[in-house]
PDB file of C-alpha atoms in Angstrom:
ATOM      1  CA  UNK A 331       0.000   0.000   0.000  1.00 42.00           C
ATOM      2  CA  UNK A 332       2.919   2.353   0.501  1.00 48.00           C
ATOM      3  CA  UNK A 333       4.210   1.983  -3.068  1.00 63.00           C
ATOM      4  CA  UNK A 334       4.115   5.439  -4.651  1.00 70.00           C
ATOM      5  CA  UNK A 335       3.377   4.089  -8.123  1.00 69.00           C
ATOM      6  CA  UNK A 336       0.424   2.110  -6.772  1.00 71.00           C
ATOM      7  CA  UNK A 337      -0.970   5.194  -5.034  1.00 73.00           C
ATOM      8  CA  UNK A 338      -0.410   7.283  -8.153  1.00 69.00           C
ATOM      9  CA  UNK A 339      -2.405   4.817 -10.260  1.00 72.00           C
ATOM     10  CA  UNK A 340      -5.075   4.247  -7.622  1.00 72.00           C
ATOM     11  CA  UNK A 341      -5.909   7.936  -7.386  1.00 75.00           C
ATOM     12  CA  UNK A 342      -6.112   8.308 -11.157  1.00 77.00           C
ATOM     13  CA  UNK A 343      -3.451  10.997 -11.123  1.00 77.00           C
ATOM     14  CA  UNK A 344      -2.518  10.362 -14.760  1.00 78.00           C
ATOM     15  CA  UNK A 345      -5.840  11.960 -15.693  1.00 82.00           C
ATOM     16  CA  UNK A 346      -4.974  15.213 -13.902  1.00 84.00           C
ATOM     17  CA  UNK A 347      -3.606  18.228 -15.804  1.00 83.00           C
ATOM     18  CA  UNK A 348       0.194  18.203 -15.910  1.00 82.00           C
ATOM     19  CA  UNK A 349       0.917  20.720 -13.083  1.00 81.00           C
ATOM     20  CA  UNK A 350      -1.517  18.973 -10.714  1.00 88.00           C
ATOM     21  CA  UNK A 351      -0.178  15.594 -11.814  1.00 88.00           C
ATOM     22  CA  UNK A 352       3.350  16.496 -10.704  1.00 89.00           C
ATOM     23  CA  UNK A 353       2.010  17.917  -7.459  1.00 91.00           C
ATOM     24  CA  UNK A 354       0.096  14.682  -6.938  1.00 91.00           C
ATOM     25  CA  UNK A 355       3.206  12.611  -7.580  1.00 90.00           C
ATOM     26  CA  UNK A 356       5.122  14.618  -4.975  1.00 92.00           C
ATOM     27  CA  UNK A 357       2.272  14.343  -2.466  1.00 93.00           C
ATOM     28  CA  UNK A 358       1.982  10.580  -2.820  1.00 92.00           C
ATOM     29  CA  UNK A 359       5.729  10.243  -2.271  1.00 92.00           C
ATOM     30  CA  UNK A 360       5.429  12.378   0.866  1.00 94.00           C
ATOM     31  CA  UNK A 361       2.489  10.333   2.138  1.00 94.00           C
ATOM     32  CA  UNK A 362       4.302   7.044   1.588  1.00 93.00           C
ATOM     33  CA  UNK A 363       7.327   8.357   3.505  1.00 94.00           C
ATOM     34  CA  UNK A 364       5.435  10.035   6.376  1.00 96.00           C
ATOM     35  CA  UNK A 365       3.015   7.193   7.092  1.00 96.00           C
ATOM     36  CA  UNK A 366       5.615   4.435   6.617  1.00 94.00           C
ATOM     37  CA  UNK A 367       6.087   2.296   9.710  1.00 93.00           C
ATOM     38  CA  UNK A 368       3.008   3.680  11.491  1.00 94.00           C
ATOM     39  CA  UNK A 369       0.006   1.525  12.308  1.00 94.00           C
ATOM     40  CA  UNK A 370      -3.543   2.160  13.448  1.00 92.00           C
ATOM     41  CA  UNK A 371      -4.717   0.782  16.775  1.00 88.00           C
ATOM     42  CA  UNK A 372      -6.292  -2.091  14.822  1.00 86.00           C
ATOM     43  CA  UNK A 373      -2.762  -3.107  13.788  1.00 87.00           C
ATOM     44  CA  UNK A 374      -3.224  -2.179  10.119  1.00 92.00           C
ATOM     45  CA  UNK A 375      -0.784   0.035   8.151  1.00 94.00           C
ATOM     46  CA  UNK A 376      -1.690   3.657   8.802  1.00 95.00           C
ATOM     47  CA  UNK A 377      -1.619   4.654   5.151  1.00 94.00           C
ATOM     48  CA  UNK A 378      -4.621   2.413   4.484  1.00 93.00           C
ATOM     49  CA  UNK A 379      -6.773   4.991   6.281  1.00 95.00           C
ATOM     50  CA  UNK A 380      -5.888   8.148   4.295  1.00 95.00           C
ATOM     51  CA  UNK A 381      -6.028   6.085   1.112  1.00 93.00           C
ATOM     52  CA  UNK A 382      -9.606   5.113   1.928  1.00 95.00           C
ATOM     53  CA  UNK A 383     -10.414   8.741   2.769  1.00 96.00           C
ATOM     54  CA  UNK A 384      -9.310   9.736  -0.731  1.00 94.00           C
ATOM     55  CA  UNK A 385     -11.491   6.977  -2.184  1.00 93.00           C
ATOM     56  CA  UNK A 386     -14.492   8.232  -0.181  1.00 96.00           C
ATOM     57  CA  UNK A 387     -13.921  11.786  -1.346  1.00 96.00           C
ATOM     58  CA  UNK A 388     -13.566  10.793  -4.986  1.00 93.00           C
ATOM     59  CA  UNK A 389     -15.878   7.805  -5.402  1.00 94.00           C
ATOM     60  CA  UNK A 390     -18.642   8.469  -2.859  1.00 97.00           C
ATOM     61  CA  UNK A 391     -18.699  12.248  -2.483  1.00 97.00           C
ATOM     62  CA  UNK A 392     -17.890  13.095  -6.092  1.00 95.00           C
ATOM     63  CA  UNK A 393     -14.856  15.277  -5.354  1.00 94.00           C
ATOM     64  CA  UNK A 394     -12.639  15.980  -8.365  1.00 90.00           C
ATOM     65  CA  UNK A 395     -10.598  18.960  -7.104  1.00 92.00           C
ATOM     66  CA  UNK A 396      -6.975  17.725  -6.885  1.00 92.00           C
ATOM     67  CA  UNK A 397      -6.052  19.818  -3.856  1.00 94.00           C
ATOM     68  CA  UNK A 398      -8.956  18.455  -1.820  1.00 95.00           C
ATOM     69  CA  UNK A 399      -7.955  14.886  -2.666  1.00 94.00           C
ATOM     70  CA  UNK A 400      -4.369  15.622  -1.642  1.00 95.00           C
ATOM     71  CA  UNK A 401      -5.633  17.100   1.619  1.00 97.00           C
ATOM     72  CA  UNK A 402      -7.440  13.815   2.163  1.00 96.00           C
ATOM     73  CA  UNK A 403      -4.258  11.882   1.548  1.00 96.00           C
ATOM     74  CA  UNK A 404      -2.157  13.976   3.933  1.00 97.00           C
ATOM     75  CA  UNK A 405      -4.816  15.006   6.444  1.00 97.00           C
ATOM     76  CA  UNK A 406      -3.119  13.116   9.295  1.00 97.00           C
ATOM     77  CA  UNK A 407       0.467  13.859   8.251  1.00 97.00           C
ATOM     78  CA  UNK A 408       1.150  16.530  10.888  1.00 97.00           C
ATOM     79  CA  UNK A 409      -0.577  14.472  13.569  1.00 95.00           C
ATOM     80  CA  UNK A 410       1.598  11.470  12.768  1.00 95.00           C
ATOM     81  CA  UNK A 411       4.803  13.445  12.168  1.00 95.00           C
ATOM     82  CA  UNK A 412       4.761  17.145  13.173  1.00 95.00           C
ATOM     83  CA  UNK A 413       8.437  17.356  12.259  1.00 95.00           C
ATOM     84  CA  UNK A 414       7.504  16.763   8.613  1.00 96.00           C
ATOM     85  CA  UNK A 415       5.941  20.240   8.347  1.00 97.00           C
ATOM     86  CA  UNK A 416       8.988  21.957   6.772  1.00 97.00           C
ATOM     87  CA  UNK A 417       9.297  19.184   4.193  1.00 97.00           C
ATOM     88  CA  UNK A 418       5.620  19.346   3.286  1.00 97.00           C
ATOM     89  CA  UNK A 419       5.835  23.124   2.993  1.00 97.00           C
ATOM     90  CA  UNK A 420       8.894  22.924   0.740  1.00 97.00           C
ATOM     91  CA  UNK A 421       7.075  20.547  -1.612  1.00 95.00           C
ATOM     92  CA  UNK A 422       3.428  21.630  -1.485  1.00 96.00           C
ATOM     93  CA  UNK A 423       3.622  25.203  -0.213  1.00 97.00           C
ATOM     94  CA  UNK A 424       2.661  27.219   2.834  1.00 97.00           C
ATOM     95  CA  UNK A 425      -1.027  27.477   1.959  1.00 97.00           C
ATOM     96  CA  UNK A 426      -1.319  23.677   1.901  1.00 97.00           C
ATOM     97  CA  UNK A 427       0.484  23.409   5.229  1.00 98.00           C
ATOM     98  CA  UNK A 428      -1.856  25.967   6.781  1.00 97.00           C
ATOM     99  CA  UNK A 429      -4.797  23.866   5.659  1.00 97.00           C
ATOM    100  CA  UNK A 430      -3.233  20.821   7.294  1.00 97.00           C
ATOM    101  CA  UNK A 431      -2.546  22.782  10.482  1.00 97.00           C
ATOM    102  CA  UNK A 432      -6.200  23.851  10.644  1.00 97.00           C
ATOM    103  CA  UNK A 433      -7.135  20.151  10.622  1.00 96.00           C
ATOM    104  CA  UNK A 434      -4.632  19.028  13.263  1.00 97.00           C
ATOM    105  CA  UNK A 435      -5.068  19.184  17.072  1.00 95.00           C
ATOM    106  CA  UNK A 436      -2.893  21.855  18.703  1.00 95.00           C
ATOM    107  CA  UNK A 437      -1.280  19.480  21.166  1.00 94.00           C
ATOM    108  CA  UNK A 438       0.006  17.426  18.229  1.00 94.00           C
ATOM    109  CA  UNK A 439       1.390  20.497  16.490  1.00 94.00           C
ATOM    110  CA  UNK A 440       3.028  21.619  19.723  1.00 93.00           C
ATOM    111  CA  UNK A 441       4.340  18.102  20.432  1.00 92.00           C
ATOM    112  CA  UNK A 442       3.073  17.978  23.991  1.00 93.00           C
ATOM    113  CA  UNK A 443       0.774  15.718  26.010  1.00 93.00           C
ATOM    114  CA  UNK A 444      -2.940  16.338  25.617  1.00 91.00           C
ATOM    115  CA  UNK A 445      -4.478  18.502  28.359  1.00 93.00           C
ATOM    116  CA  UNK A 446      -8.143  18.562  29.495  1.00 90.00           C
ATOM    117  CA  UNK A 447      -8.742  21.958  27.868  1.00 92.00           C
ATOM    118  CA  UNK A 448      -7.592  20.639  24.495  1.00 92.00           C
ATOM    119  CA  UNK A 449     -10.941  18.942  23.869  1.00 90.00           C
ATOM    120  CA  UNK A 450     -12.797  22.258  23.822  1.00 92.00           C
ATOM    121  CA  UNK A 451     -10.028  23.899  21.784  1.00 93.00           C
ATOM    122  CA  UNK A 452     -10.288  21.120  19.196  1.00 93.00           C
ATOM    123  CA  UNK A 453     -14.076  21.496  19.080  1.00 92.00           C
ATOM    124  CA  UNK A 454     -13.680  25.215  18.334  1.00 94.00           C
ATOM    125  CA  UNK A 455     -11.022  24.508  15.724  1.00 95.00           C
ATOM    126  CA  UNK A 456     -13.294  22.082  13.875  1.00 95.00           C
ATOM    127  CA  UNK A 457     -16.134  24.604  13.901  1.00 94.00           C
ATOM    128  CA  UNK A 458     -13.833  27.135  12.215  1.00 96.00           C
ATOM    129  CA  UNK A 459     -12.761  24.874   9.330  1.00 96.00           C
ATOM    130  CA  UNK A 460     -13.142  26.005   5.749  1.00 96.00           C
ATOM    131  CA  UNK A 461     -15.548  24.032   3.583  1.00 97.00           C
ATOM    132  CA  UNK A 462     -12.857  21.953   1.857  1.00 97.00           C
ATOM    133  CA  UNK A 463     -11.140  21.098   5.115  1.00 98.00           C
ATOM    134  CA  UNK A 464     -14.500  20.199   6.659  1.00 98.00           C
ATOM    135  CA  UNK A 465     -15.292  17.935   3.724  1.00 98.00           C
ATOM    136  CA  UNK A 466     -12.030  16.067   4.254  1.00 98.00           C
ATOM    137  CA  UNK A 467     -12.697  15.751   7.981  1.00 98.00           C
ATOM    138  CA  UNK A 468     -16.182  14.363   7.322  1.00 98.00           C
ATOM    139  CA  UNK A 469     -14.737  11.798   4.902  1.00 98.00           C
ATOM    140  CA  UNK A 470     -12.238  10.954   7.647  1.00 98.00           C
ATOM    141  CA  UNK A 471     -15.095  10.458  10.132  1.00 97.00           C
ATOM    142  CA  UNK A 472     -16.958   8.234   7.671  1.00 98.00           C
ATOM    143  CA  UNK A 473     -13.961   5.947   7.300  1.00 97.00           C
ATOM    144  CA  UNK A 474     -13.204   5.936  11.027  1.00 96.00           C
ATOM    145  CA  UNK A 475     -16.795   5.077  11.848  1.00 96.00           C
ATOM    146  CA  UNK A 476     -16.813   2.211   9.371  1.00 95.00           C
ATOM    147  CA  UNK A 477     -13.632   0.887  10.963  1.00 93.00           C
ATOM    148  CA  UNK A 478     -14.494   1.661  14.591  1.00 92.00           C
ATOM    149  CA  UNK A 479     -15.815  -1.779  15.470  1.00 89.00           C
ATOM    150  CA  UNK A 480     -12.349  -3.202  14.829  1.00 88.00           C
ATOM    151  CA  UNK A 481     -10.711  -0.954  17.423  1.00 89.00           C
ATOM    152  CA  UNK A 482      -9.543  -2.933  20.460  1.00 90.00           C
ATOM    153  CA  UNK A 483      -9.817   0.143  22.706  1.00 89.00           C
ATOM    154  CA  UNK A 484     -13.311   0.717  24.172  1.00 91.00           C
ATOM    155  CA  UNK A 485     -12.276   4.155  25.501  1.00 91.00           C
ATOM    156  CA  UNK A 486     -11.293   5.221  21.990  1.00 90.00           C
ATOM    157  CA  UNK A 487     -14.661   4.079  20.675  1.00 92.00           C
ATOM    158  CA  UNK A 488     -16.437   6.074  23.370  1.00 93.00           C
ATOM    159  CA  UNK A 489     -14.388   9.213  22.707  1.00 92.00           C
ATOM    160  CA  UNK A 490     -14.933   8.928  18.974  1.00 94.00           C
ATOM    161  CA  UNK A 491     -18.709   8.622  19.285  1.00 95.00           C
ATOM    162  CA  UNK A 492     -18.827  11.499  21.761  1.00 94.00           C
ATOM    163  CA  UNK A 493     -16.957  13.772  19.363  1.00 93.00           C
ATOM    164  CA  UNK A 494     -19.107  12.609  16.485  1.00 96.00           C
ATOM    165  CA  UNK A 495     -22.402  13.452  18.165  1.00 95.00           C
ATOM    166  CA  UNK A 496     -21.143  16.643  19.820  1.00 93.00           C
ATOM    167  CA  UNK A 497     -19.291  18.188  16.893  1.00 95.00           C
ATOM    168  CA  UNK A 498     -19.292  16.453  13.542  1.00 97.00           C
ATOM    169  CA  UNK A 499     -22.897  15.381  13.041  1.00 97.00           C
ATOM    170  CA  UNK A 500     -24.345  18.820  13.942  1.00 96.00           C
ATOM    171  CA  UNK A 501     -21.731  20.577  11.814  1.00 96.00           C
ATOM    172  CA  UNK A 502     -22.364  18.235   8.885  1.00 97.00           C
ATOM    173  CA  UNK A 503     -26.080  18.952   9.108  1.00 97.00           C
ATOM    174  CA  UNK A 504     -25.497  22.698   9.337  1.00 97.00           C
ATOM    175  CA  UNK A 505     -23.156  22.697   6.321  1.00 97.00           C
ATOM    176  CA  UNK A 506     -25.026  20.285   4.064  1.00 97.00           C
ATOM    177  CA  UNK A 507     -26.530  23.023   1.878  1.00 97.00           C
ATOM    178  CA  UNK A 508     -23.110  24.493   1.012  1.00 97.00           C
ATOM    179  CA  UNK A 509     -22.317  21.952  -1.712  1.00 97.00           C
ATOM    180  CA  UNK A 510     -23.406  18.624  -3.176  1.00 97.00           C
ATOM    181  CA  UNK A 511     -20.382  16.777  -1.689  1.00 98.00           C
ATOM    182  CA  UNK A 512     -21.135  18.177   1.778  1.00 98.00           C
ATOM    183  CA  UNK A 513     -24.765  17.113   1.490  1.00 98.00           C
ATOM    184  CA  UNK A 514     -23.694  13.617   0.507  1.00 98.00           C
ATOM    185  CA  UNK A 515     -21.145  13.551   3.335  1.00 98.00           C
ATOM    186  CA  UNK A 516     -23.872  14.462   5.819  1.00 98.00           C
ATOM    187  CA  UNK A 517     -26.138  11.725   4.501  1.00 98.00           C
ATOM    188  CA  UNK A 518     -23.392   9.097   4.511  1.00 98.00           C
ATOM    189  CA  UNK A 519     -22.119   9.990   7.965  1.00 98.00           C
ATOM    190  CA  UNK A 520     -25.633   9.939   9.400  1.00 97.00           C
ATOM    191  CA  UNK A 521     -26.372   6.576   7.784  1.00 97.00           C
ATOM    192  CA  UNK A 522     -23.096   5.072   9.012  1.00 96.00           C
ATOM    193  CA  UNK A 523     -23.762   6.325  12.537  1.00 97.00           C
ATOM    194  CA  UNK A 524     -27.276   4.872  12.563  1.00 96.00           C
ATOM    195  CA  UNK A 525     -25.907   1.577  11.242  1.00 94.00           C
ATOM    196  CA  UNK A 526     -23.253   1.504  13.969  1.00 93.00           C
ATOM    197  CA  UNK A 527     -25.816   2.211  16.695  1.00 93.00           C
ATOM    198  CA  UNK A 528     -28.194  -0.469  15.383  1.00 90.00           C
ATOM    199  CA  UNK A 529     -25.395  -3.018  15.150  1.00 87.00           C
ATOM    200  CA  UNK A 530     -24.344  -2.225  18.719  1.00 77.00           C
ATOM    201  CA  UNK A 531     -27.901  -2.565  19.989  1.00 62.00           C
ATOM    202  CA  UNK A 532     -28.216  -5.942  18.286  1.00 60.00           C
ATOM    203  CA  UNK A 533     -25.182  -7.427  20.060  1.00 55.00           C
TER     204      UNK A 533
END
């Protein structure tokens, strides 16, 4: 999954205009390097997650804008490796890095342990996201929710669902009229949440 050529083909980057195609090639190389060696709590390679987020954006939400797809690919890059920020900026530019920073918890950016007040700060940060960054975060939530049952950590599952119902579901509903992809994201996230709740009630 970390092979750059495989990612390049999987995302259909050969169909992008030449400048975006080169940018996409550089981004996939960055993603392969940054996520390499990291795993999710389920034990799976970390890069599987951002790869699925890109697939959700493209195939389920109808996103075609290259920069949004690249944000999906690298949305966890600064959370996984804050030290990679200068490299990402040198390759993809400051504006792209600022978008990533807006999507990353402050305690990760500051490389410090999480404090109790960080939960409210993160909630406020999510509420302030631009529409493209929000769309990526909703695609991220869709994939995480689909994969949540495989998490071995019950506390993580509880925290995830709390954040989903407190922040993401209301924000998705509020933003659904802004674009067709955001409307679809709201509908998908709501359906996945209802499916998760029903499955939990049935066990």
